[in-house]
CSV table of C-alpha atoms in Angstrom, one decimal:
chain,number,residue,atom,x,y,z
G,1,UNK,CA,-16.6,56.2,-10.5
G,2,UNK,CA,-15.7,58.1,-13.2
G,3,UNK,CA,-12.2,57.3,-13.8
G,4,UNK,CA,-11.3,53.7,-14.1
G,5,UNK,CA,-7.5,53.3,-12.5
G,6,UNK,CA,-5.6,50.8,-14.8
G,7,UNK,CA,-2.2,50.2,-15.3
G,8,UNK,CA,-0.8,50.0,-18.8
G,9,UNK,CA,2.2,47.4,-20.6
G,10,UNK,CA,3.9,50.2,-21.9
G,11,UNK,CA,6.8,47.9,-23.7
G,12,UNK,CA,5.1,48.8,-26.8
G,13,UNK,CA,3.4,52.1,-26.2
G,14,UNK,CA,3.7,54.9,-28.2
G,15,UNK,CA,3.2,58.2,-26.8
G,16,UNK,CA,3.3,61.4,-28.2
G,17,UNK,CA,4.1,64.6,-26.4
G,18,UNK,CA,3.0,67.8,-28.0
G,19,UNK,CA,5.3,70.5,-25.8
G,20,UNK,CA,8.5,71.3,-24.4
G,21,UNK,CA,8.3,73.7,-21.5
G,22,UNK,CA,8.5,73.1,-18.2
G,23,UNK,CA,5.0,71.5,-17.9
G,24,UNK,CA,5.5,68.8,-20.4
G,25,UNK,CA,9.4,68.4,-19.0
G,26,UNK,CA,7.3,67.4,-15.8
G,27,UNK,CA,5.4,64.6,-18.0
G,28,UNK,CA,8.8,63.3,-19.0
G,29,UNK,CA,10.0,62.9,-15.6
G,30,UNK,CA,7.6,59.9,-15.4
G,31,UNK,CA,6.8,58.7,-18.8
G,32,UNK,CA,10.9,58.1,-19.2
G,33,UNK,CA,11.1,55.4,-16.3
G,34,UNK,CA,8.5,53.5,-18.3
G,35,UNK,CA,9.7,51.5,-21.9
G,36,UNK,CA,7.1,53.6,-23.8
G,37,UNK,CA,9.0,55.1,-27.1
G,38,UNK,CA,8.4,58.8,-26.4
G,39,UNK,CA,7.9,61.9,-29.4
G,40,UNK,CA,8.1,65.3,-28.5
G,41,UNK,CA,7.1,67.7,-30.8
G,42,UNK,CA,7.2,71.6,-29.9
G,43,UNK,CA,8.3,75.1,-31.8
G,44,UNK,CA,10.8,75.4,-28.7
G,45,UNK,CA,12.5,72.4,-26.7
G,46,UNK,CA,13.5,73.9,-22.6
G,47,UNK,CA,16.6,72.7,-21.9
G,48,UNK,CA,15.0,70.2,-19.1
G,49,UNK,CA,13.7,68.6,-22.3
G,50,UNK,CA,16.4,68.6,-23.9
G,51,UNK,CA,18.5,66.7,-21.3
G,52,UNK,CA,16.4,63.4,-22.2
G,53,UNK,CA,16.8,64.0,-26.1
G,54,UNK,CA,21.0,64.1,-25.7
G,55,UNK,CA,20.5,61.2,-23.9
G,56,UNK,CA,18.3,59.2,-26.4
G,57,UNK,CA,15.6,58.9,-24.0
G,58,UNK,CA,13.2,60.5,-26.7
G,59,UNK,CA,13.0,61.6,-30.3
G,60,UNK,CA,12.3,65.5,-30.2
G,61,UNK,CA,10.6,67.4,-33.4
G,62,UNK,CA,11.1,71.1,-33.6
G,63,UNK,CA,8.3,72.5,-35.0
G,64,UNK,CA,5.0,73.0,-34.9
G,65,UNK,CA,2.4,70.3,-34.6
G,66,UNK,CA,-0.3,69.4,-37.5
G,67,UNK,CA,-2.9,67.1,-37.6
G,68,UNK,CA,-1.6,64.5,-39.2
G,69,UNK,CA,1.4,64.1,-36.4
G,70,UNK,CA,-1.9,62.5,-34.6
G,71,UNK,CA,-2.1,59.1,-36.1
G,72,UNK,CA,-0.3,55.7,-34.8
G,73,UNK,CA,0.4,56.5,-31.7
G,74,UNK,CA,-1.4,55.4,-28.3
G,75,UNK,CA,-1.2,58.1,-25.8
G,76,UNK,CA,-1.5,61.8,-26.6
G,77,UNK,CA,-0.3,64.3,-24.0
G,78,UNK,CA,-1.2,67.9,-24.9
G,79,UNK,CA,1.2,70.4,-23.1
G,80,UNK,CA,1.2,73.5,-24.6
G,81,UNK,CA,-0.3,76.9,-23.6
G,82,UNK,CA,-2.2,77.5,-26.7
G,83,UNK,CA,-5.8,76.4,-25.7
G,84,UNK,CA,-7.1,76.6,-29.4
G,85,UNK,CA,-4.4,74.2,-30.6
G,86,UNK,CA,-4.9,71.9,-27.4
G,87,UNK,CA,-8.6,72.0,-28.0
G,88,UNK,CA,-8.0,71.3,-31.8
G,89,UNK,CA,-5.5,68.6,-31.5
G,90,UNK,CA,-7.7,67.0,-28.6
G,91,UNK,CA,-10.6,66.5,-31.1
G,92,UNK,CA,-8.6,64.6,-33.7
G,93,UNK,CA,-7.1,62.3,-31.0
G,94,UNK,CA,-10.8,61.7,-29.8
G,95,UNK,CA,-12.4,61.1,-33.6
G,96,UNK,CA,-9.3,58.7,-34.3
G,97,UNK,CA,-9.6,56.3,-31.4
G,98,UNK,CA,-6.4,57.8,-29.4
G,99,UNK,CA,-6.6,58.5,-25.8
G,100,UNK,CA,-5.3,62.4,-25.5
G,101,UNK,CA,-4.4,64.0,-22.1
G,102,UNK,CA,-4.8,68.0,-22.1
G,103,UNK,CA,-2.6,69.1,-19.2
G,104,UNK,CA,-4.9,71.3,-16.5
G,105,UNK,CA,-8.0,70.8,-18.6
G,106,UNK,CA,-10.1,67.3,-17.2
G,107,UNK,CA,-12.7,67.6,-19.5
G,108,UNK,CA,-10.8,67.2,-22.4
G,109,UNK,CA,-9.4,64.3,-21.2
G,110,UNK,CA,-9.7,60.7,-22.2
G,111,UNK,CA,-7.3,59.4,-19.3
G,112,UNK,CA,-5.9,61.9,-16.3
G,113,UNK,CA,-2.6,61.0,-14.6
G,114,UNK,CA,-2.5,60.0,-11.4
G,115,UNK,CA,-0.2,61.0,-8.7
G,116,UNK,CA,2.2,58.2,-8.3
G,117,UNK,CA,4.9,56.7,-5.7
G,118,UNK,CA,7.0,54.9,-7.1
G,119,UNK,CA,8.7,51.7,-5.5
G,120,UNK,CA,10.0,49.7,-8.7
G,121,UNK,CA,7.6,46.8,-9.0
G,122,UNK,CA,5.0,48.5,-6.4
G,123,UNK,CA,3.3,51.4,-8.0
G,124,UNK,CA,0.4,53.1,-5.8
G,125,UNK,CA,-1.6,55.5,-7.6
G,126,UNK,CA,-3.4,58.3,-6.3
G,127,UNK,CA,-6.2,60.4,-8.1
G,128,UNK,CA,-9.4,63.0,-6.9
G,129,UNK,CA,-10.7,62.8,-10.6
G,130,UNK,CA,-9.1,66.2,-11.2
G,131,UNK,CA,-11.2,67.8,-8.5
G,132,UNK,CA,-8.2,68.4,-5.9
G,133,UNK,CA,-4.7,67.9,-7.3
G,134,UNK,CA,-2.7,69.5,-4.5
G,135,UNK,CA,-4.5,66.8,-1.9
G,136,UNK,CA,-3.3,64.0,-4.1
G,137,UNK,CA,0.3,65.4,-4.0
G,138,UNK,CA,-0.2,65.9,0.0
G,139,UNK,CA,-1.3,61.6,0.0
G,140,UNK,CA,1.7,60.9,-1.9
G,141,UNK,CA,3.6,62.8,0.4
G,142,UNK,CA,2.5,60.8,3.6
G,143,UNK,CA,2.6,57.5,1.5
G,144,UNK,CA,6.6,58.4,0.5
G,145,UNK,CA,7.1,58.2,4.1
G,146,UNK,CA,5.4,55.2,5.2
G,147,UNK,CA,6.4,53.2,2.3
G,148,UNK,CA,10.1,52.6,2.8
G,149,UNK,CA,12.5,52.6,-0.4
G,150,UNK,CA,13.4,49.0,0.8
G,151,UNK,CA,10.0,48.1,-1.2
G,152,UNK,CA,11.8,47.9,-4.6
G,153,UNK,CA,14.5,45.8,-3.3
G,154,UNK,CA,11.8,43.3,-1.9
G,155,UNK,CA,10.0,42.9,-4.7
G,156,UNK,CA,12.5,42.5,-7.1
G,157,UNK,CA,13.4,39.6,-4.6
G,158,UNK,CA,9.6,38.3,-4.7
G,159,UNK,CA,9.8,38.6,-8.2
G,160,UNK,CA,13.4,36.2,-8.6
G,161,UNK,CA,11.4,33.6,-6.7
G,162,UNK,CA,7.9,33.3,-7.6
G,163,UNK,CA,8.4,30.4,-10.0
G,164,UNK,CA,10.4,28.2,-7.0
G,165,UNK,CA,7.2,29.1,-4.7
G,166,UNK,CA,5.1,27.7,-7.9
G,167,UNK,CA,7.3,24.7,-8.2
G,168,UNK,CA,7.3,23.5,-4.4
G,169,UNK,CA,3.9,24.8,-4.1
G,170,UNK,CA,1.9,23.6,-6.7
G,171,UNK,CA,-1.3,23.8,-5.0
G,172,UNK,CA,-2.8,27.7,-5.3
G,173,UNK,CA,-3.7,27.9,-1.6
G,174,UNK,CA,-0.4,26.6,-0.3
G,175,UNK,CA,1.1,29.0,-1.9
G,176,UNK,CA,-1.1,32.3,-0.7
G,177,UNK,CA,-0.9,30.6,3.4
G,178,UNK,CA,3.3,30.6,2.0
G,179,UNK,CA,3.4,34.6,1.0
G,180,UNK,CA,1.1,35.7,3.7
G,181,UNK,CA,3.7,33.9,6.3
G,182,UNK,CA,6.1,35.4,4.6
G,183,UNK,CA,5.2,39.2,4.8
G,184,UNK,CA,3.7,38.6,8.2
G,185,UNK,CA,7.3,37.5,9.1
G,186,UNK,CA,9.2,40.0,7.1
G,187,UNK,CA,7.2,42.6,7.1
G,188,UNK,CA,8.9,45.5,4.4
G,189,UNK,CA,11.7,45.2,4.7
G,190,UNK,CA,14.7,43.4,2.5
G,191,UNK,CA,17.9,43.2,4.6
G,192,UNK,CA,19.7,40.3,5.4
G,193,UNK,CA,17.1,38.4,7.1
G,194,UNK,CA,14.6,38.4,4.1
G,195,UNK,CA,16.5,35.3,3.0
G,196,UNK,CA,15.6,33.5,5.9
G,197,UNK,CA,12.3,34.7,6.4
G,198,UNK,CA,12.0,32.9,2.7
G,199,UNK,CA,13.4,29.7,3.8
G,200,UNK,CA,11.6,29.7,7.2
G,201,UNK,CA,8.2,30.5,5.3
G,202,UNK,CA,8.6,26.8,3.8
G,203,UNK,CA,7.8,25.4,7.2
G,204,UNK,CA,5.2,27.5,8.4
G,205,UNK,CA,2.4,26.9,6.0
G,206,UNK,CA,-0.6,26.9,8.0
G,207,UNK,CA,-3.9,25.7,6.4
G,208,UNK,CA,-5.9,26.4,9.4
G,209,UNK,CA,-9.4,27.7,8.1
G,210,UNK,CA,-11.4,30.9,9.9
G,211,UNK,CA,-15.1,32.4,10.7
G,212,UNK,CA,-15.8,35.6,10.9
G,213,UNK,CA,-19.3,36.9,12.5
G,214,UNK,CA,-21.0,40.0,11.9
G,215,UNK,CA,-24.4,41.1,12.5
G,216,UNK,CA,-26.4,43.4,10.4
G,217,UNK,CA,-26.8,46.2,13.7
G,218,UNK,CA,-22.9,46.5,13.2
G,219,UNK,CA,-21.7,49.8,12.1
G,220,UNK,CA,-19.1,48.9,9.3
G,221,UNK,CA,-17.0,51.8,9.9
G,222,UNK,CA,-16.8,51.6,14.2
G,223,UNK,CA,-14.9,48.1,13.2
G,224,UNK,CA,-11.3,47.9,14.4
G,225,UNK,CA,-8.2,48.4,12.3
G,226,UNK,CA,-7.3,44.6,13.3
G,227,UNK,CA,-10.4,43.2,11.6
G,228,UNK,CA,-9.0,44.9,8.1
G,229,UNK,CA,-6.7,42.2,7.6
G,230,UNK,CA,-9.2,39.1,7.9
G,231,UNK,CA,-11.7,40.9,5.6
G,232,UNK,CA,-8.8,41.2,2.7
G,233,UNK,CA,-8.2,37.1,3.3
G,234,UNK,CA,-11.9,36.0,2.9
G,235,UNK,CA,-12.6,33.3,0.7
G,236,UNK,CA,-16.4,33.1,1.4
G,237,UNK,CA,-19.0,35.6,2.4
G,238,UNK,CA,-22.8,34.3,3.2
G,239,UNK,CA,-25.1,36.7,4.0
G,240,UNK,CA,-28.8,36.4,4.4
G,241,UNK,CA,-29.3,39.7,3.1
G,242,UNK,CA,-27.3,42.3,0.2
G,243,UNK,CA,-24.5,43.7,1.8
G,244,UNK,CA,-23.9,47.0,2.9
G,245,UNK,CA,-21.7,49.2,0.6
G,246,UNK,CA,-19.4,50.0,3.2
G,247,UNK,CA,-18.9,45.7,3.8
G,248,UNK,CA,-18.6,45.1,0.2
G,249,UNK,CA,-16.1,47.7,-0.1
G,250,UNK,CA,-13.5,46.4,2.8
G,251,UNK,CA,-14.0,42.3,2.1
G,252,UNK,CA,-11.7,40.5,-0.6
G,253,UNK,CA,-12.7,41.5,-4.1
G,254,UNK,CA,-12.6,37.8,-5.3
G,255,UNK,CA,-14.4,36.2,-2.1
G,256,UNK,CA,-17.4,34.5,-3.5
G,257,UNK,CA,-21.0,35.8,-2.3
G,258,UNK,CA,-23.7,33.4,-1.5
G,259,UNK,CA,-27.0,32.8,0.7
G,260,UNK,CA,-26.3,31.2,4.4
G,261,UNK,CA,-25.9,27.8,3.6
G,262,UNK,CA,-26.3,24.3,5.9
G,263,UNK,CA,-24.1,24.7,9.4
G,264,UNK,CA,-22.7,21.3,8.5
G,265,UNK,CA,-20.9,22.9,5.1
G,266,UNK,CA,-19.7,25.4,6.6
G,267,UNK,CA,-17.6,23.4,9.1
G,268,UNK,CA,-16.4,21.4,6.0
G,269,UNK,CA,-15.2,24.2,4.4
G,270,UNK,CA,-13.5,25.6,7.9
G,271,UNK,CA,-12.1,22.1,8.3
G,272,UNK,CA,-10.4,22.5,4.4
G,273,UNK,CA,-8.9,25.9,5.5
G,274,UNK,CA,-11.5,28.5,3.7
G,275,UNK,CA,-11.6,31.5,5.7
G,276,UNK,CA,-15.4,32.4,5.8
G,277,UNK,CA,-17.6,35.4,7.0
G,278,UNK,CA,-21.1,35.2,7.8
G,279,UNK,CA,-23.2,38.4,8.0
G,280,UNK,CA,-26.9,38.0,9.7
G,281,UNK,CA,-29.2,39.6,12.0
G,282,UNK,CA,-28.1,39.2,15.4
G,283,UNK,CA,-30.7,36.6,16.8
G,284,UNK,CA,-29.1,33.8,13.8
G,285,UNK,CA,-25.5,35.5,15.1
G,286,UNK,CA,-26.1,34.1,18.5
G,287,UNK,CA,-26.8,30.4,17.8
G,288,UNK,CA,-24.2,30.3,15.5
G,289,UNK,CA,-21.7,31.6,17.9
G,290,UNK,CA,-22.8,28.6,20.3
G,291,UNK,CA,-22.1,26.1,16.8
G,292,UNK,CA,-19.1,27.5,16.0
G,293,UNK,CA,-16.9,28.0,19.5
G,294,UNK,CA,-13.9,28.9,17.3
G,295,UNK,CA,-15.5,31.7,15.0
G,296,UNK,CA,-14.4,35.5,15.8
G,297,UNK,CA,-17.4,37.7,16.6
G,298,UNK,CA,-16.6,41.3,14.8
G,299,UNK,CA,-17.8,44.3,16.6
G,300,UNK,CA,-17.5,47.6,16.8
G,301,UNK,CA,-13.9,48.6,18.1
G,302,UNK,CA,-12.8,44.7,18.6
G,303,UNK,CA,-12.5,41.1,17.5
């Protein structure tokens, strides 16, 4: 992975924008949603650039940029078609510690941009690593349309009650079984109902716990959609062997890893409501099928 996604607290960023033509006016129509405090400096300001300066979105320089302009900022965009310059500037940025962005030029990059949807608190960013632009554009465009604009709304709603779900909740894994109830009920939307869905979620806290089978002849990728969802809830994975790239890369993140361990801790932990996936060969998979009458065998194209 060359590129690293992050997402930055841009409250107190600085970021300098060397430009003002229709490419960097393109930069602005991001970097202004965020609460970075935004410096333009170009010999020419477009009068898309402009619109944000009469507005007192951003302070605009007219003139032409020196080195020394490079120096206590954080982020430096590079927008201008004079390669020399963007080359020249991009150097200083890189000896003084500042990440620098050269617009259509990756490998003077320290940080690309990624393509973004946008959904107020939900951000989903999108990037090729500079390799194919215009297919990163064509995924946003499919994720615009399945993401509904409702998204904002909900969050912001999430957001106003997080520290009620902490008070009545105190306990961590009360309160995950409380939001995944919650989104299972509501689903995306925020409408009317969302309010109830929130009071209703309250009395539906299940702490039921969950084991997931898999055996090692398994083809990751023939699994069904369905079994997506209870691989992003795992709290334990034991395997008797590493697993495959293409397992580690669907389970949760966070789930710990560990060797198969006794039969009878593993129905503790079921019986405490841990949601556990065991990946073996498929000789162990059958005897612990006949231990564990409630796990869900995962195969290829069903649960």
């Amino acid at each position: 992975m060359q590129y690293f996604p992050l997402f930055v607290d841009t409250s107190q960023l600085k970021v300098l924008l060397i430009g003002a033509g229709e490419v960097a006016s393109r930069k602005l129509d991001l970097l202004t949603r965020t609460e970075a405090v935004i410096y333009v400096i170009a010999s020419e300001i477009s009068a898309e650039v402009q619109v944000y300066a009469d507005k007192g979105r951003i302070s605009v320089f007219e003139r032409s940029a020196e080195e020394e302009d490079i120096q206590g900022i954080d982020l430096l965009y590079m927008a201008t078609a004079d390669g020399v310059l963007n080359t020249k500037l991009a150097g200083v940025a890189k000896r003084r510690g500042i990440w620098v962005n050269v617009v259509d030029c990756p490998e003077l990059c320290r940080f690309i941009t990624p393509s973004i949807v946008d959904r107020g608190r939900l951000q989903v960013a999108i990037s090729t690593a500079g390799a194919a632009p215009v297919f990163a554009r064509e995924l946003r465009s499919r994720l615009e349309s399945w993401l509904p604009g409702s998204l904002t709304g909900l969050f912001d709603f999430v957001a106003d009650r997080r520290q009620e779900v902490q008070q009545k909740l105190p306990v961590f894994k009360q309160r995950k079984l409380f939001w995944e109830h919650f989104f299972k009920t509501n689903g995306d939307k925020f409408d009317t109902q969302t309010p109830i869905h929130y009071d209703n979620a309250f009395q539906n806290i299940s702490t039921g716990g969950e084991i997931l089978l898999l055996d090692d002849e398994t083809q990751v990728s023939m699994l069904p959609i369905a079994a997506m969802p209870l691989l992003q809830r795992l709290d334990h994975i034991f395997s008797i062997e590493v697993l495959p790239f293409e397992l580690n890369e669907l389970v949760r993140r966070d789930a710990s890893r560990a060797p198969l361990p006794p039969l009878s801790e593993i129905s503790k932990q079921f019986e405490q409501g841990k949601r556990n996936l065991i990946f073996t060969d498929t000789g162990k998979l059958e005897q612990l099928k006949a231990h564990f009458p409630m796990a869900k065998h995962l195969k290829a194209g069903s649960i």
